[in-house]
Amino acid sequence: MTDPLFSVEGQVVLISGASRGIGRAIAQGFATRGANVIITGREASTLESTAREICPPDGTVLPIVCDVADPKARENLMDGIVDRFRRIDTLVNCAGVNRRRKVEDYDEETYDFITNINIRGAFFLSLAAGRHMIRAGRGCQINIDSINSVRPLKRVAPYAMSKAAMSQMTRSLAMEWGPHGIRVNAIAPGFTLTDLSKPLWSDTNLDKWREENTPLRRVGMPEDMVGAAIFLASEAASFITGQVLAIDGGTTCGLFWPIEV
């Protein structure tokens, strides 16, 4: 029997960037636990196939194409969800992009592409959902952050900057919306194996460095983020807000010295 303290059954949950990777894993986690799940992304075919593959029998996974950087698309998305389900209980901001290069080689177009999706789109999607949550007097928002917000790697400056902004967005919204019964938290994944990161971890030297600096000695998987998302959306986390939870195998605990002392 499901413990009601940790249940998300019947919730209306919107997950952006859910076609693949962490977003897909979280969407499947909610769907298999009885939530009504809406997934968004920019590619219709990928989004639709994801919905078919993760939807359990008698479950609900609704794919809606939406570019979170598009203001009109965001409003239409939220209005459509509320028209159909009459509410939104949980928003998971997972849409994100990155383009790696030396910091001096970034141009304004690339910078805008990264920040428009990672922070501008996330912020205004949060506001669109937040307005409905304020009227309802309750709600939950979960932002997918990154340990790059506190320990940035080389050649990801705009990405790291956008994730640092997301940490502060999480705290700011939690402060402002707490009196309305809305909780806002974030999950900060560490080194995680996704379609986008596979080329990095296929490099033997880099993978060895990653392992040596991860106390649990393995790479994270998208599925490792599911439990935290379910927990944060459940009644078990009803007195938790404004927090950034690192799910990184211990990477941010410290650094391993290359010598024994």
PDB file of N, CA and C in Angstrom, residues 157-241:
ATOM      1  N   ALA A 157      30.664  28.621 -18.951  1.00  0.00           N
ATOM      2  CA  ALA A 157      30.385  29.828 -18.168  1.00  0.00           C
ATOM      3  C   ALA A 157      28.923  30.278 -18.215  1.00  0.00           C
ATOM      4  N   PRO A 158      28.302  30.484 -19.400  1.00  0.00           N
ATOM      5  CA  PRO A 158      26.907  30.922 -19.391  1.00  0.00           C
ATOM      6  C   PRO A 158      25.965  29.907 -18.744  1.00  0.00           C
ATOM      7  N   TYR A 159      26.247  28.622 -18.945  1.00  0.00           N
ATOM      8  CA  TYR A 159      25.430  27.573 -18.324  1.00  0.00           C
ATOM      9  C   TYR A 159      25.541  27.659 -16.806  1.00  0.00           C
ATOM     10  N   ALA A 160      26.768  27.733 -16.292  1.00  0.00           N
ATOM     11  CA  ALA A 160      26.974  27.822 -14.849  1.00  0.00           C
ATOM     12  C   ALA A 160      26.322  29.078 -14.283  1.00  0.00           C
ATOM     13  N   MET A 161      26.442  30.189 -15.000  1.00  0.00           N
ATOM     14  CA  MET A 161      25.828  31.440 -14.560  1.00  0.00           C
ATOM     15  C   MET A 161      24.309  31.308 -14.496  1.00  0.00           C
ATOM     16  N   SER A 162      23.734  30.646 -15.504  1.00  0.00           N
ATOM     17  CA  SER A 162      22.275  30.480 -15.517  1.00  0.00           C
ATOM     18  C   SER A 162      21.812  29.599 -14.359  1.00  0.00           C
ATOM     19  N   LYS A 163      22.614  28.602 -13.996  1.00  0.00           N
ATOM     20  CA  LYS A 163      22.233  27.717 -12.898  1.00  0.00           C
ATOM     21  C   LYS A 163      22.412  28.399 -11.545  1.00  0.00           C
ATOM     22  N   ALA A 164      23.421  29.262 -11.423  1.00  0.00           N
ATOM     23  CA  ALA A 164      23.551  30.059 -10.202  1.00  0.00           C
ATOM     24  C   ALA A 164      22.343  30.973 -10.040  1.00  0.00           C
ATOM     25  N   ALA A 165      21.888  31.538 -11.150  1.00  0.00           N
ATOM     26  CA  ALA A 165      20.684  32.369 -11.119  1.00  0.00           C
ATOM     27  C   ALA A 165      19.470  31.549 -10.714  1.00  0.00           C
ATOM     28  N   MET A 166      19.411  30.300 -11.154  1.00  0.00           N
ATOM     29  CA  MET A 166      18.281  29.444 -10.794  1.00  0.00           C
ATOM     30  C   MET A 166      18.256  29.158  -9.292  1.00  0.00           C
ATOM     31  N   SER A 167      19.431  29.006  -8.688  1.00  0.00           N
ATOM     32  CA  SER A 167      19.473  28.813  -7.239  1.00  0.00           C
ATOM     33  C   SER A 167      18.855  30.002  -6.515  1.00  0.00           C
ATOM     34  N   GLN A 168      19.203  31.191  -6.956  1.00  0.00           N
ATOM     35  CA  GLN A 168      18.668  32.393  -6.327  1.00  0.00           C
ATOM     36  C   GLN A 168      17.193  32.595  -6.676  1.00  0.00           C
ATOM     37  N   MET A 169      16.806  32.198  -7.876  1.00  0.00           N
ATOM     38  CA  MET A 169      15.393  32.241  -8.237  1.00  0.00           C
ATOM     39  C   MET A 169      14.591  31.350  -7.302  1.00  0.00           C
ATOM     40  N   THR A 170      15.116  30.164  -7.018  1.00  0.00           N
ATOM     41  CA  THR A 170      14.447  29.226  -6.121  1.00  0.00           C
ATOM     42  C   THR A 170      14.214  29.851  -4.755  1.00  0.00           C
ATOM     43  N   ARG A 171      15.248  30.480  -4.205  1.00  0.00           N
ATOM     44  CA  ARG A 171      15.136  31.086  -2.879  1.00  0.00           C
ATOM     45  C   ARG A 171      14.201  32.304  -2.897  1.00  0.00           C
ATOM     46  N   SER A 172      14.302  33.100  -3.956  1.00  0.00           N
ATOM     47  CA  SER A 172      13.478  34.312  -4.036  1.00  0.00           C
ATOM     48  C   SER A 172      11.994  33.979  -4.140  1.00  0.00           C
ATOM     49  N   LEU A 173      11.653  33.022  -5.007  1.00  0.00           N
ATOM     50  CA  LEU A 173      10.249  32.644  -5.150  1.00  0.00           C
ATOM     51  C   LEU A 173       9.731  31.987  -3.883  1.00  0.00           C
ATOM     52  N   ALA A 174      10.578  31.193  -3.234  1.00  0.00           N
ATOM     53  CA  ALA A 174      10.166  30.571  -1.977  1.00  0.00           C
ATOM     54  C   ALA A 174       9.817  31.627  -0.935  1.00  0.00           C
ATOM     55  N   MET A 175      10.622  32.684  -0.870  1.00  0.00           N
ATOM     56  CA  MET A 175      10.364  33.769   0.079  1.00  0.00           C
ATOM     57  C   MET A 175       9.057  34.495  -0.225  1.00  0.00           C
ATOM     58  N   GLU A 176       8.856  34.803  -1.509  1.00  0.00           N
ATOM     59  CA  GLU A 176       7.680  35.603  -1.876  1.00  0.00           C
ATOM     60  C   GLU A 176       6.386  34.802  -1.867  1.00  0.00           C
ATOM     61  N   TRP A 177       6.473  33.535  -2.223  1.00  0.00           N
ATOM     62  CA  TRP A 177       5.256  32.746  -2.373  1.00  0.00           C
ATOM     63  C   TRP A 177       4.931  31.851  -1.199  1.00  0.00           C
ATOM     64  N   GLY A 178       5.823  31.781  -0.215  1.00  0.00           N
ATOM     65  CA  GLY A 178       5.534  30.975   0.962  1.00  0.00           C
ATOM     66  C   GLY A 178       4.207  31.327   1.617  1.00  0.00           C
ATOM     67  N   PRO A 179       3.894  32.626   1.796  1.00  0.00           N
ATOM     68  CA  PRO A 179       2.613  32.983   2.412  1.00  0.00           C
ATOM     69  C   PRO A 179       1.392  32.526   1.613  1.00  0.00           C
ATOM     70  N   HIS A 180       1.586  32.186   0.345  1.00  0.00           N
ATOM     71  CA  HIS A 180       0.484  31.684  -0.481  1.00  0.00           C
ATOM     72  C   HIS A 180       0.399  30.160  -0.467  1.00  0.00           C
ATOM     73  N   GLY A 181       1.237  29.519   0.349  1.00  0.00           N
ATOM     74  CA  GLY A 181       1.199  28.062   0.412  1.00  0.00           C
ATOM     75  C   GLY A 181       1.954  27.373  -0.699  1.00  0.00           C
ATOM     76  N   ILE A 182       2.835  28.108  -1.365  1.00  0.00           N
ATOM     77  CA  ILE A 182       3.598  27.552  -2.489  1.00  0.00           C
ATOM     78  C   ILE A 182       5.029  27.287  -2.031  1.00  0.00           C
ATOM     79  N   ARG A 183       5.479  26.062  -2.256  1.00  0.00           N
ATOM     80  CA  ARG A 183       6.857  25.678  -1.919  1.00  0.00           C
ATOM     81  C   ARG A 183       7.697  25.637  -3.190  1.00  0.00           C
ATOM     82  N   VAL A 184       8.916  26.155  -3.120  1.00  0.00           N
ATOM     83  CA  VAL A 184       9.826  26.174  -4.271  1.00  0.00           C
ATOM     84  C   VAL A 184      11.185  25.634  -3.825  1.00  0.00           C
ATOM     85  N   ASN A 185      11.610  24.549  -4.449  1.00  0.00           N
ATOM     86  CA  ASN A 185      12.897  23.939  -4.139  1.00  0.00           C
ATOM     87  C   ASN A 185      13.622  23.592  -5.437  1.00  0.00           C
ATOM     88  N   ALA A 186      14.852  23.167  -5.303  1.00  0.00           N
ATOM     89  CA  ALA A 186      15.640  22.810  -6.484  1.00  0.00           C
ATOM     90  C   ALA A 186      16.425  21.531  -6.229  1.00  0.00           C
ATOM     91  N   ILE A 187      16.690  20.823  -7.304  1.00  0.00           N
ATOM     92  CA  ILE A 187      17.559  19.646  -7.304  1.00  0.00           C
ATOM     93  C   ILE A 187      18.775  19.998  -8.137  1.00  0.00           C
ATOM     94  N   ALA A 188      19.968  19.769  -7.582  1.00  0.00           N
ATOM     95  CA  ALA A 188      21.205  20.073  -8.303  1.00  0.00           C
ATOM     96  C   ALA A 188      21.943  18.775  -8.621  1.00  0.00           C
ATOM     97  N   PRO A 189      21.747  18.236  -9.815  1.00  0.00           N
ATOM     98  CA  PRO A 189      22.458  17.008 -10.186  1.00  0.00           C
ATOM     99  C   PRO A 189      23.963  17.239 -10.296  1.00  0.00           C
ATOM    100  N   GLY A 190      24.716  16.197  -9.978  1.00  0.00           N
ATOM    101  CA  GLY A 190      26.143  16.204 -10.219  1.00  0.00           C
ATOM    102  C   GLY A 190      26.433  15.629 -11.591  1.00  0.00           C
ATOM    103  N   PHE A 191      27.534  14.914 -11.724  1.00  0.00           N
ATOM    104  CA  PHE A 191      27.897  14.316 -13.008  1.00  0.00           C
ATOM    105  C   PHE A 191      26.891  13.217 -13.341  1.00  0.00           C
ATOM    106  N   THR A 192      26.087  13.466 -14.354  1.00  0.00           N
ATOM    107  CA  THR A 192      24.973  12.584 -14.682  1.00  0.00           C
ATOM    108  C   THR A 192      25.056  12.150 -16.136  1.00  0.00           C
ATOM    109  N   LEU A 193      24.837  10.876 -16.381  1.00  0.00           N
ATOM    110  CA  LEU A 193      24.929  10.327 -17.733  1.00  0.00           C
ATOM    111  C   LEU A 193      23.613  10.527 -18.477  1.00  0.00           C
ATOM    112  N   THR A 194      23.627  11.425 -19.449  1.00  0.00           N
ATOM    113  CA  THR A 194      22.472  11.671 -20.306  1.00  0.00           C
ATOM    114  C   THR A 194      22.946  11.670 -21.759  1.00  0.00           C
ATOM    115  N   ASP A 195      22.012  11.789 -22.678  1.00  0.00           N
ATOM    116  CA  ASP A 195      22.385  11.848 -24.094  1.00  0.00           C
ATOM    117  C   ASP A 195      23.340  13.006 -24.358  1.00  0.00           C
ATOM    118  N   LEU A 196      23.118  14.117 -23.653  1.00  0.00           N
ATOM    119  CA  LEU A 196      23.947  15.298 -23.875  1.00  0.00           C
ATOM    120  C   LEU A 196      25.343  15.151 -23.280  1.00  0.00           C
ATOM    121  N   SER A 197      25.477  14.371 -22.211  1.00  0.00           N
ATOM    122  CA  SER A 197      26.778  14.278 -21.534  1.00  0.00           C
ATOM    123  C   SER A 197      27.588  13.048 -21.934  1.00  0.00           C
ATOM    124  N   LYS A 198      27.002  12.136 -22.687  1.00  0.00           N
ATOM    125  CA  LYS A 198      27.724  10.915 -23.070  1.00  0.00           C
ATOM    126  C   LYS A 198      29.073  11.199 -23.730  1.00  0.00           C
ATOM    127  N   PRO A 199      29.157  12.174 -24.643  1.00  0.00           N
ATOM    128  CA  PRO A 199      30.476  12.443 -25.258  1.00  0.00           C
ATOM    129  C   PRO A 199      31.548  12.814 -24.236  1.00  0.00           C
ATOM    130  N   LEU A 200      31.154  13.493 -23.150  1.00  0.00           N
ATOM    131  CA  LEU A 200      32.129  13.855 -22.117  1.00  0.00           C
ATOM    132  C   LEU A 200      32.672  12.621 -21.423  1.00  0.00           C
ATOM    133  N   TRP A 201      31.776  11.748 -20.979  1.00  0.00           N
ATOM    134  CA  TRP A 201      32.205  10.605 -20.169  1.00  0.00           C
ATOM    135  C   TRP A 201      32.753   9.469 -21.019  1.00  0.00           C
ATOM    136  N   SER A 202      32.710   9.582 -22.327  1.00  0.00           N
ATOM    137  CA  SER A 202      33.369   8.595 -23.186  1.00  0.00           C
ATOM    138  C   SER A 202      34.875   8.839 -23.255  1.00  0.00           C
ATOM    139  N   ASP A 203      35.316  10.017 -22.783  1.00  0.00           N
ATOM    140  CA  ASP A 203      36.745  10.331 -22.686  1.00  0.00           C
ATOM    141  C   ASP A 203      37.301   9.634 -21.448  1.00  0.00           C
ATOM    142  N   THR A 204      38.227   8.707 -21.639  1.00  0.00           N
ATOM    143  CA  THR A 204      38.737   7.886 -20.538  1.00  0.00           C
ATOM    144  C   THR A 204      39.343   8.715 -19.421  1.00  0.00           C
ATOM    145  N   ASN A 205      40.161   9.705 -19.753  1.00  0.00           N
ATOM    146  CA  ASN A 205      40.814  10.531 -18.739  1.00  0.00           C
ATOM    147  C   ASN A 205      39.799  11.342 -17.944  1.00  0.00           C
ATOM    148  N   LEU A 206      38.818  11.904 -18.653  1.00  0.00           N
ATOM    149  CA  LEU A 206      37.804  12.706 -17.979  1.00  0.00           C
ATOM    150  C   LEU A 206      36.933  11.834 -17.084  1.00  0.00           C
ATOM    151  N   ASP A 207      36.595  10.640 -17.556  1.00  0.00           N
ATOM    152  CA  ASP A 207      35.774   9.746 -16.760  1.00  0.00           C
ATOM    153  C   ASP A 207      36.520   9.300 -15.504  1.00  0.00           C
ATOM    154  N   LYS A 208      37.822   9.091 -15.616  1.00  0.00           N
ATOM    155  CA  LYS A 208      38.634   8.727 -14.454  1.00  0.00           C
ATOM    156  C   LYS A 208      38.664   9.873 -13.443  1.00  0.00           C
ATOM    157  N   TRP A 209      38.817  11.107 -13.938  1.00  0.00           N
ATOM    158  CA  TRP A 209      38.787  12.284 -13.060  1.00  0.00           C
ATOM    159  C   TRP A 209      37.437  12.398 -12.359  1.00  0.00           C
ATOM    160  N   ARG A 210      36.355  12.182 -13.101  1.00  0.00           N
ATOM    161  CA  ARG A 210      35.015  12.247 -12.520  1.00  0.00           C
ATOM    162  C   ARG A 210      34.853  11.219 -11.406  1.00  0.00           C
ATOM    163  N   GLU A 211      35.302  10.003 -11.655  1.00  0.00           N
ATOM    164  CA  GLU A 211      35.172   8.950 -10.651  1.00  0.00           C
ATOM    165  C   GLU A 211      35.980   9.273  -9.399  1.00  0.00           C
ATOM    166  N   GLU A 212      37.197   9.772  -9.592  1.00  0.00           N
ATOM    167  CA  GLU A 212      38.052  10.080  -8.456  1.00  0.00           C
ATOM    168  C   GLU A 212      37.499  11.206  -7.583  1.00  0.00           C
ATOM    169  N   ASN A 213      36.661  12.050  -8.155  1.00  0.00           N
ATOM    170  CA  ASN A 213      36.087  13.164  -7.417  1.00  0.00           C
ATOM    171  C   ASN A 213      34.616  12.956  -7.067  1.00  0.00           C
ATOM    172  N   THR A 214      34.170  11.714  -7.146  1.00  0.00           N
ATOM    173  CA  THR A 214      32.823  11.360  -6.718  1.00  0.00           C
ATOM    174  C   THR A 214      32.950  10.297  -5.630  1.00  0.00           C
ATOM    175  N   PRO A 215      32.740  10.635  -4.365  1.00  0.00           N
ATOM    176  CA  PRO A 215      32.920   9.670  -3.293  1.00  0.00           C
ATOM    177  C   PRO A 215      32.176   8.354  -3.489  1.00  0.00           C
ATOM    178  N   LEU A 216      31.001   8.372  -4.086  1.00  0.00           N
ATOM    179  CA  LEU A 216      30.257   7.133  -4.301  1.00  0.00           C
ATOM    180  C   LEU A 216      30.747   6.345  -5.511  1.00  0.00           C
ATOM    181  N   ARG A 217      31.732   6.901  -6.214  1.00  0.00           N
ATOM    182  CA  ARG A 217      32.473   6.185  -7.254  1.00  0.00           C
ATOM    183  C   ARG A 217      31.616   5.650  -8.401  1.00  0.00           C
ATOM    184  N   ARG A 218      30.624   6.408  -8.794  1.00  0.00           N
ATOM    185  CA  ARG A 218      29.894   6.072 -10.013  1.00  0.00           C
ATOM    186  C   ARG A 218      29.299   7.338 -10.587  1.00  0.00           C
ATOM    187  N   VAL A 219      28.938   7.278 -11.838  1.00  0.00           N
ATOM    188  CA  VAL A 219      28.276   8.411 -12.478  1.00  0.00           C
ATOM    189  C   VAL A 219      26.795   8.370 -12.126  1.00  0.00           C
ATOM    190  N   GLY A 220      26.193   9.530 -12.003  1.00  0.00           N
ATOM    191  CA  GLY A 220      24.764   9.592 -11.729  1.00  0.00           C
ATOM    192  C   GLY A 220      23.950   9.231 -12.963  1.00  0.00           C
ATOM    193  N   MET A 221      22.741   8.743 -12.724  1.00  0.00           N
ATOM    194  CA  MET A 221      21.807   8.417 -13.792  1.00  0.00           C
ATOM    195  C   MET A 221      20.558   9.292 -13.639  1.00  0.00           C
ATOM    196  N   PRO A 222      19.853   9.566 -14.734  1.00  0.00           N
ATOM    197  CA  PRO A 222      18.632  10.365 -14.610  1.00  0.00           C
ATOM    198  C   PRO A 222      17.668   9.828 -13.557  1.00  0.00           C
ATOM    199  N   GLU A 223      17.612   8.512 -13.425  1.00  0.00           N
ATOM    200  CA  GLU A 223      16.699   7.896 -12.462  1.00  0.00           C
ATOM    201  C   GLU A 223      17.052   8.245 -11.014  1.00  0.00           C
ATOM    202  N   ASP A 224      18.301   8.653 -10.780  1.00  0.00           N
ATOM    203  CA  ASP A 224      18.703   9.031  -9.419  1.00  0.00           C
ATOM    204  C   ASP A 224      18.009  10.300  -8.940  1.00  0.00           C
ATOM    205  N   MET A 225      17.424  11.063  -9.854  1.00  0.00           N
ATOM    206  CA  MET A 225      16.778  12.323  -9.484  1.00  0.00           C
ATOM    207  C   MET A 225      15.299  12.131  -9.136  1.00  0.00           C
ATOM    208  N   VAL A 226      14.758  10.965  -9.460  1.00  0.00           N
ATOM    209  CA  VAL A 226      13.310  10.749  -9.341  1.00  0.00           C
ATOM    210  C   VAL A 226      12.851  10.786  -7.891  1.00  0.00           C
ATOM    211  N   GLY A 227      13.547  10.071  -7.018  1.00  0.00           N
ATOM    212  CA  GLY A 227      13.115  10.003  -5.626  1.00  0.00           C
ATOM    213  C   GLY A 227      13.020  11.363  -4.967  1.00  0.00           C
ATOM    214  N   ALA A 228      14.013  12.210  -5.233  1.00  0.00           N
ATOM    215  CA  ALA A 228      13.997  13.550  -4.641  1.00  0.00           C
ATOM    216  C   ALA A 228      12.829  14.374  -5.167  1.00  0.00           C
ATOM    217  N   ALA A 229      12.551  14.256  -6.467  1.00  0.00           N
ATOM    218  CA  ALA A 229      11.436  15.012  -7.044  1.00  0.00           C
ATOM    219  C   ALA A 229      10.098  14.570  -6.446  1.00  0.00           C
ATOM    220  N   ILE A 230       9.919  13.254  -6.326  1.00  0.00           N
ATOM    221  CA  ILE A 230       8.685  12.732  -5.732  1.00  0.00           C
ATOM    222  C   ILE A 230       8.554  13.213  -4.288  1.00  0.00           C
ATOM    223  N   PHE A 231       9.645  13.112  -3.544  1.00  0.00           N
ATOM    224  CA  PHE A 231       9.645  13.561  -2.150  1.00  0.00           C
ATOM    225  C   PHE A 231       9.274  15.033  -2.041  1.00  0.00           C
ATOM    226  N   LEU A 232       9.926  15.890  -2.838  1.00  0.00           N
ATOM    227  CA  LEU A 232       9.688  17.328  -2.732  1.00  0.00           C
ATOM    228  C   LEU A 232       8.263  17.714  -3.121  1.00  0.00           C
ATOM    229  N   ALA A 233       7.628  16.911  -3.982  1.00  0.00           N
ATOM    230  CA  ALA A 233       6.262  17.205  -4.401  1.00  0.00           C
ATOM    231  C   ALA A 233       5.219  16.636  -3.446  1.00  0.00           C
ATOM    232  N   SER A 234       5.651  15.824  -2.499  1.00  0.00           N
ATOM    233  CA  SER A 234       4.716  15.128  -1.616  1.00  0.00           C
ATOM    234  C   SER A 234       4.513  15.885  -0.306  1.00  0.00           C
ATOM    235  N   GLU A 235       3.541  15.392   0.478  1.00  0.00           N
ATOM    236  CA  GLU A 235       3.279  15.984   1.783  1.00  0.00           C
ATOM    237  C   GLU A 235       4.448  15.798   2.743  1.00  0.00           C
ATOM    238  N   ALA A 236       5.300  14.827   2.460  1.00  0.00           N
ATOM    239  CA  ALA A 236       6.462  14.596   3.318  1.00  0.00           C
ATOM    240  C   ALA A 236       7.386  15.810   3.354  1.00  0.00           C
ATOM    241  N   ALA A 237       7.318  16.642   2.322  1.00  0.00           N
ATOM    242  CA  ALA A 237       8.170  17.838   2.240  1.00  0.00           C
ATOM    243  C   ALA A 237       7.366  19.116   2.465  1.00  0.00           C
ATOM    244  N   SER A 238       6.265  19.016   3.188  1.00  0.00           N
ATOM    245  CA  SER A 238       5.354  20.153   3.315  1.00  0.00           C
ATOM    246  C   SER A 238       5.949  21.343   4.068  1.00  0.00           C
ATOM    247  N   PHE A 239       7.052  21.129   4.819  1.00  0.00           N
ATOM    248  CA  PHE A 239       7.685  22.234   5.548  1.00  0.00           C
ATOM    249  C   PHE A 239       9.076  22.519   5.000  1.00  0.00           C
ATOM    250  N   ILE A 240       9.290  22.163   3.730  1.00  0.00           N
ATOM    251  CA  ILE A 240      10.583  22.384   3.082  1.00  0.00           C
ATOM    252  C   ILE A 240      10.393  23.334   1.909  1.00  0.00           C
ATOM    253  N   THR A 241      11.100  24.435   1.925  1.00  0.00           N
ATOM    254  CA  THR A 241      11.048  25.363   0.796  1.00  0.00           C
ATOM    255  C   THR A 241      12.334  26.179   0.748  1.00  0.00           C
TER     256      THR A 241
END
